Amino acid sequence: MRIIDLRGQKLSRAELLAAMPRAAMGTSEATDLVRPILDDVKERGAAALRDFEEKFDHVRPANLRVPVEVMQEALKELDPEVRAAIEESVRRARAVAANQVPKDFHTDLAPGARVAERWIPIQRVGLYVPGGKAVYPSSVIMNAVPAQAAGVESLAIATPPARDNAEGLPNKTILATCAILGVTEVYAVGGAQAIAMFAYGAKGSEPQDGDVLCDPVDKITGPGNIFVATAKSLVSAFVGIDAVAGPTEIGIIADKTANPSLLAADLIGQAEHDELAGSVLFTDDPELAEKVQENLNYRVPRTEHAERVHTSLSGTQSAIVLTDGLDQSIDAANAYAAEHLEIQTEDADAVVKRIKNAGAIFRGPYSPVPLGDYMSGSNHVLPTGGTARFAAGLGVHTFMKPVEVIEYDEEGLKALAARINAFAVSEDLPAHGECVLSRFVKDPYDKATLREQEVEAGLR
């Protein structure tokens, strides 16, 4: 891993942000490729979806919508040990999600003057579960559980066909996970075409599709590659999305008390995801940094995806950042704003309190990132690419919207009528004021007598 040495430097905020390692992401080419896919699916529906599945996933699914009995059969065939792990992950995720549901409230501002806030579930949501280099039943859990806890009425999942399935069906573990969660609307559609299907809906092209294969959704969530991310960005003007996710990343703040072998294992674990995955260590101990490098040299060749890990760790997005002390390590980590941030220091609690920017914080040596990936009860769909400076991870709130309910009676509005009119006139929107005054005075358009009318009506 390369070294970024911040020691002896007093960097401005802009300089510190610029010094952080990032993956180089080019999206213009992806945009040029994705836009025609979106347009074609919008126009031809299921026929276009089958064409793109044949082109990109090398199979032409007979059933774009997976039959429920296929999911139930996948559940029956699921390895009991894997099923137990999935069910435990679901149990923990549901326990956390239940406590995340925001509460309605109201505020009484004066007699007859109340403003309330209701949290309303989004009506229909499309959940994308990626394929690619790995299989992600965990992503099914992370998307579906908070949506269900929020009370979303209609959930649809799209995931690519499995490479080894001649019928064009998705991975059986993913289908079994859908069955465990009670999700019955699942599509064997991947990539940008899945995002188009969710955004625009898709008309059927074969008898088994029906007239309408898939209805459009109100929001799309879930991670994916650059083409999925670009598609989400392009449709975000008229359908909600959770985020435009980039490559995954880990940041670790470590001091001399940390175990270099565990640090190396954690850096490798994240690098395994993708050649563009970022692994960054912040430390003020050069000796620890050297030992981590030694452990990487020993461990990387021994892991199954050694080539992918080596590419990730040697890329511009990964680095060991040397600092003058813990304060600078924390400042650098806040500038990096990691998707996953591990704290492996002597006083971890004190460091946690000073973290302002992170998708999720993993405190101590026994809270590694894979715990959050699978079974901690937290959500692993998190902001990447430094967006944790202003964005949050996926949760129940992602699938709900706060709506204010304004409830004033005659007394409550009367007390404010003259002031509202004055405010409206100052903005050159007199009809706004006239709208309110009409409820209390005879002729709000007669400006010559308006003040007298307000006095007579008891507005002044």
Short mmCIF file of N, CA, C and O in Angstrom, two decimals, residues 277-348:
data_model
loop_
_atom_site.label_atom_id
_atom_site.label_comp_id
_atom_site.label_asym_id
_atom_site.label_seq_id
_atom_site.Cartn_x
_atom_site.Cartn_y
_atom_site.Cartn_z
N ALA A 277 -12.30 -0.99 -4.76
CA ALA A 277 -12.59 -0.81 -3.33
C ALA A 277 -11.44 -0.08 -2.65
O ALA A 277 -10.26 -0.30 -2.96
N GLY A 278 -11.77 0.80 -1.71
CA GLY A 278 -10.76 1.58 -1.00
C GLY A 278 -10.51 1.05 0.39
O GLY A 278 -11.45 0.79 1.14
N SER A 279 -9.24 0.89 0.75
CA SER A 279 -8.85 0.48 2.10
C SER A 279 -7.82 1.48 2.61
O SER A 279 -6.74 1.63 2.02
N VAL A 280 -8.16 2.18 3.70
CA VAL A 280 -7.32 3.29 4.17
C VAL A 280 -7.08 3.13 5.68
O VAL A 280 -8.04 2.97 6.45
N LEU A 281 -5.83 3.19 6.07
CA LEU A 281 -5.44 3.13 7.48
C LEU A 281 -4.89 4.47 7.91
O LEU A 281 -3.99 5.02 7.27
N PHE A 282 -5.42 5.02 9.01
CA PHE A 282 -4.94 6.27 9.58
C PHE A 282 -4.20 5.93 10.88
O PHE A 282 -4.81 5.39 11.81
N THR A 283 -2.93 6.25 10.96
CA THR A 283 -2.18 5.94 12.18
C THR A 283 -1.05 6.94 12.39
O THR A 283 -0.49 7.47 11.42
N ASP A 284 -0.75 7.17 13.66
CA ASP A 284 0.38 8.03 14.01
C ASP A 284 1.61 7.21 14.39
O ASP A 284 2.60 7.76 14.88
N ASP A 285 1.57 5.91 14.15
CA ASP A 285 2.66 5.01 14.55
C ASP A 285 3.30 4.39 13.31
O ASP A 285 2.79 3.42 12.74
N PRO A 286 4.45 4.90 12.87
CA PRO A 286 5.13 4.36 11.68
C PRO A 286 5.50 2.88 11.84
O PRO A 286 5.47 2.13 10.86
N GLU A 287 5.83 2.47 13.06
CA GLU A 287 6.18 1.07 13.29
C GLU A 287 4.96 0.17 13.06
O GLU A 287 5.08 -0.91 12.46
N LEU A 288 3.79 0.62 13.52
CA LEU A 288 2.57 -0.14 13.27
C LEU A 288 2.30 -0.23 11.77
O LEU A 288 1.94 -1.30 11.25
N ALA A 289 2.48 0.87 11.06
CA ALA A 289 2.26 0.90 9.62
C ALA A 289 3.17 -0.11 8.92
O ALA A 289 2.73 -0.83 8.00
N GLU A 290 4.41 -0.19 9.35
CA GLU A 290 5.36 -1.14 8.75
C GLU A 290 4.93 -2.59 9.01
O GLU A 290 4.99 -3.43 8.12
N LYS A 291 4.46 -2.84 10.22
CA LYS A 291 4.01 -4.20 10.55
C LYS A 291 2.75 -4.58 9.77
O LYS A 291 2.58 -5.73 9.38
N VAL A 292 1.89 -3.61 9.52
CA VAL A 292 0.70 -3.87 8.71
C VAL A 292 1.13 -4.25 7.29
O VAL A 292 0.59 -5.21 6.69
N GLN A 293 2.07 -3.52 6.74
CA GLN A 293 2.57 -3.85 5.40
C GLN A 293 3.13 -5.27 5.36
O GLN A 293 2.87 -6.03 4.42
N GLU A 294 3.88 -5.64 6.38
CA GLU A 294 4.45 -6.99 6.45
C GLU A 294 3.34 -8.04 6.49
O GLU A 294 3.42 -9.08 5.82
N ASN A 295 2.30 -7.77 7.27
CA ASN A 295 1.18 -8.71 7.36
C ASN A 295 0.41 -8.80 6.05
O ASN A 295 -0.07 -9.88 5.68
N LEU A 296 0.31 -7.68 5.34
CA LEU A 296 -0.34 -7.72 4.03
C LEU A 296 0.44 -8.58 3.06
O LEU A 296 -0.13 -9.38 2.31
N ASN A 297 1.75 -8.42 3.07
CA ASN A 297 2.60 -9.22 2.19
C ASN A 297 2.45 -10.71 2.46
O ASN A 297 2.54 -11.53 1.54
N TYR A 298 2.20 -11.05 3.70
CA TYR A 298 2.03 -12.46 4.08
C TYR A 298 0.62 -12.96 3.77
O TYR A 298 0.44 -14.08 3.26
N ARG A 299 -0.39 -12.13 4.03
CA ARG A 299 -1.78 -12.57 3.93
C ARG A 299 -2.36 -12.52 2.51
O ARG A 299 -3.13 -13.41 2.12
N VAL A 300 -2.06 -11.48 1.76
CA VAL A 300 -2.71 -11.29 0.46
C VAL A 300 -2.54 -12.50 -0.46
O VAL A 300 -3.52 -12.98 -1.04
N PRO A 301 -1.32 -13.04 -0.61
CA PRO A 301 -1.18 -14.19 -1.53
C PRO A 301 -1.95 -15.43 -1.08
O PRO A 301 -2.18 -16.33 -1.89
N ARG A 302 -2.34 -15.47 0.19
CA ARG A 302 -2.99 -16.66 0.73
C ARG A 302 -4.52 -16.60 0.67
O ARG A 302 -5.17 -17.60 0.93
N THR A 303 -5.06 -15.44 0.33
CA THR A 303 -6.52 -15.34 0.25
C THR A 303 -6.98 -15.72 -1.15
O THR A 303 -6.23 -15.60 -2.13
N GLU A 304 -8.21 -16.19 -1.27
CA GLU A 304 -8.67 -16.76 -2.54
C GLU A 304 -8.66 -15.76 -3.68
O GLU A 304 -8.26 -16.07 -4.80
N HIS A 305 -9.10 -14.52 -3.41
CA HIS A 305 -9.17 -13.51 -4.46
C HIS A 305 -7.95 -12.58 -4.39
O HIS A 305 -8.09 -11.35 -4.40
N ALA A 306 -6.77 -13.20 -4.36
CA ALA A 306 -5.53 -12.45 -4.13
C ALA A 306 -5.29 -11.39 -5.20
O ALA A 306 -4.87 -10.27 -4.88
N GLU A 307 -5.57 -11.71 -6.45
CA GLU A 307 -5.31 -10.75 -7.52
C GLU A 307 -6.19 -9.52 -7.38
O GLU A 307 -5.73 -8.38 -7.52
N ARG A 308 -7.48 -9.75 -7.10
CA ARG A 308 -8.41 -8.64 -6.92
C ARG A 308 -8.00 -7.78 -5.72
O ARG A 308 -8.00 -6.54 -5.79
N VAL A 309 -7.63 -8.44 -4.62
CA VAL A 309 -7.22 -7.73 -3.40
C VAL A 309 -5.97 -6.91 -3.67
O VAL A 309 -5.87 -5.74 -3.26
N HIS A 310 -4.98 -7.51 -4.36
CA HIS A 310 -3.73 -6.80 -4.65
C HIS A 310 -4.00 -5.55 -5.49
O HIS A 310 -3.44 -4.47 -5.22
N THR A 311 -4.87 -5.68 -6.48
CA THR A 311 -5.21 -4.54 -7.33
C THR A 311 -5.84 -3.42 -6.51
O THR A 311 -5.50 -2.24 -6.67
N SER A 312 -6.74 -3.80 -5.62
CA SER A 312 -7.42 -2.80 -4.78
C SER A 312 -6.45 -2.10 -3.84
O SER A 312 -6.44 -0.87 -3.75
N LEU A 313 -5.62 -2.88 -3.16
CA LEU A 313 -4.72 -2.30 -2.15
C LEU A 313 -3.62 -1.47 -2.78
O LEU A 313 -3.07 -0.56 -2.13
N SER A 314 -3.27 -1.75 -4.01
CA SER A 314 -2.20 -0.99 -4.67
C SER A 314 -2.74 0.17 -5.50
O SER A 314 -1.96 0.91 -6.10
N GLY A 315 -4.06 0.34 -5.52
CA GLY A 315 -4.66 1.42 -6.30
C GLY A 315 -4.58 2.76 -5.61
O GLY A 315 -4.25 2.87 -4.42
N THR A 316 -4.92 3.81 -6.36
CA THR A 316 -4.86 5.17 -5.81
C THR A 316 -5.88 5.40 -4.71
O THR A 316 -5.77 6.35 -3.94
N GLN A 317 -6.91 4.52 -4.63
CA GLN A 317 -7.97 4.69 -3.64
C GLN A 317 -7.61 4.12 -2.28
O GLN A 317 -8.36 4.29 -1.31
N SER A 318 -6.46 3.43 -2.17
CA SER A 318 -6.05 2.81 -0.92
C SER A 318 -4.72 3.40 -0.46
O SER A 318 -3.89 3.77 -1.28
N ALA A 319 -4.53 3.49 0.87
CA ALA A 319 -3.29 4.09 1.37
C ALA A 319 -3.18 3.89 2.88
O ALA A 319 -4.19 3.65 3.56
N ILE A 320 -1.96 4.01 3.38
CA ILE A 320 -1.71 4.19 4.81
C ILE A 320 -1.39 5.66 5.01
O ILE A 320 -0.46 6.19 4.40
N VAL A 321 -2.19 6.32 5.80
CA VAL A 321 -2.03 7.76 6.04
C VAL A 321 -1.33 7.95 7.37
O VAL A 321 -1.87 7.61 8.43
N LEU A 322 -0.11 8.48 7.31
CA LEU A 322 0.68 8.71 8.53
C LEU A 322 0.38 10.12 9.06
O LEU A 322 0.39 11.09 8.31
N THR A 323 0.13 10.19 10.36
CA THR A 323 -0.25 11.47 10.98
C THR A 323 0.67 11.81 12.15
O THR A 323 1.43 10.96 12.62
N ASP A 324 0.55 13.05 12.62
CA ASP A 324 1.36 13.51 13.75
C ASP A 324 0.83 13.00 15.09
O ASP A 324 1.54 13.02 16.08
N GLY A 325 -0.42 12.58 15.13
CA GLY A 325 -1.00 12.12 16.38
C GLY A 325 -2.45 11.75 16.17
O GLY A 325 -3.00 11.87 15.06
N LEU A 326 -3.10 11.34 17.24
CA LEU A 326 -4.48 10.90 17.16
C LEU A 326 -5.40 12.01 16.66
O LEU A 326 -6.34 11.75 15.91
N ASP A 327 -5.14 13.25 17.09
CA ASP A 327 -5.99 14.37 16.65
C ASP A 327 -5.99 14.48 15.13
O ASP A 327 -7.05 14.65 14.50
N GLN A 328 -4.81 14.39 14.52
CA GLN A 328 -4.73 14.50 13.07
C GLN A 328 -5.33 13.26 12.38
O GLN A 328 -5.94 13.38 11.31
N SER A 329 -5.19 12.10 13.01
CA SER A 329 -5.83 10.90 12.46
C SER A 329 -7.34 11.07 12.40
O SER A 329 -8.00 10.71 11.42
N ILE A 330 -7.91 11.64 13.47
CA ILE A 330 -9.36 11.86 13.52
C ILE A 330 -9.76 12.90 12.48
O ILE A 330 -10.77 12.72 11.76
N ASP A 331 -8.99 13.98 12.35
CA ASP A 331 -9.30 15.00 11.35
C ASP A 331 -9.26 14.42 9.94
O ASP A 331 -10.14 14.70 9.11
N ALA A 332 -8.25 13.59 9.67
CA ALA A 332 -8.13 12.98 8.34
C ALA A 332 -9.28 12.02 8.08
O ALA A 332 -9.84 11.97 6.98
N ALA A 333 -9.65 11.24 9.10
CA ALA A 333 -10.76 10.29 8.94
C ALA A 333 -12.08 11.03 8.70
O ALA A 333 -12.91 10.58 7.89
N ASN A 334 -12.28 12.15 9.37
CA ASN A 334 -13.48 12.95 9.14
C ASN A 334 -13.49 13.54 7.72
O ASN A 334 -14.55 13.68 7.11
N ALA A 335 -12.32 13.87 7.21
CA ALA A 335 -12.24 14.36 5.83
C ALA A 335 -12.50 13.24 4.84
O ALA A 335 -13.18 13.45 3.82
N TYR A 336 -12.00 12.05 5.14
CA TYR A 336 -12.22 10.90 4.25
C TYR A 336 -13.68 10.47 4.26
O TYR A 336 -14.23 10.08 3.24
N ALA A 337 -14.33 10.54 5.42
CA ALA A 337 -15.76 10.21 5.56
C ALA A 337 -16.05 8.81 5.02
O ALA A 337 -16.83 8.61 4.10
N ALA A 338 -15.43 7.83 5.65
CA ALA A 338 -15.50 6.45 5.16
C ALA A 338 -16.89 5.87 5.22
O ALA A 338 -17.67 6.17 6.13
N GLU A 339 -17.19 5.01 4.27
CA GLU A 339 -18.41 4.22 4.31
C GLU A 339 -18.43 3.39 5.61
O GLU A 339 -19.42 3.37 6.33
N HIS A 340 -17.34 2.69 5.86
CA HIS A 340 -17.16 1.94 7.11
C HIS A 340 -15.92 2.49 7.81
O HIS A 340 -14.86 2.59 7.20
N LEU A 341 -16.06 2.85 9.08
CA LEU A 341 -14.92 3.36 9.84
C LEU A 341 -14.72 2.52 11.09
O LEU A 341 -15.57 2.48 11.98
N GLU A 342 -13.57 1.83 11.15
CA GLU A 342 -13.22 1.08 12.34
C GLU A 342 -12.37 1.93 13.26
O GLU A 342 -11.51 2.70 12.82
N ILE A 343 -12.61 1.79 14.57
CA ILE A 343 -11.82 2.48 15.59
C ILE A 343 -11.08 1.42 16.40
O ILE A 343 -11.70 0.65 17.12
N GLN A 344 -9.78 1.36 16.25
CA GLN A 344 -8.96 0.42 17.00
C GLN A 344 -7.85 1.21 17.71
O GLN A 344 -6.71 1.27 17.27
N THR A 345 -8.27 1.85 18.82
CA THR A 345 -7.37 2.70 19.60
C THR A 345 -7.52 2.38 21.08
O THR A 345 -8.45 1.69 21.49
N GLU A 346 -6.65 2.95 21.87
CA GLU A 346 -6.66 2.69 23.31
C GLU A 346 -7.96 3.15 23.96
O GLU A 346 -8.56 2.43 24.76
N ASP A 347 -8.40 4.36 23.64
CA ASP A 347 -9.66 4.88 24.19
C ASP A 347 -10.64 5.06 23.04
O ASP A 347 -10.86 6.16 22.53
N ALA A 348 -11.23 3.95 22.62
CA ALA A 348 -12.11 3.97 21.45
C ALA A 348 -13.34 4.85 21.66
O ALA A 348 -13.78 5.53 20.74
#
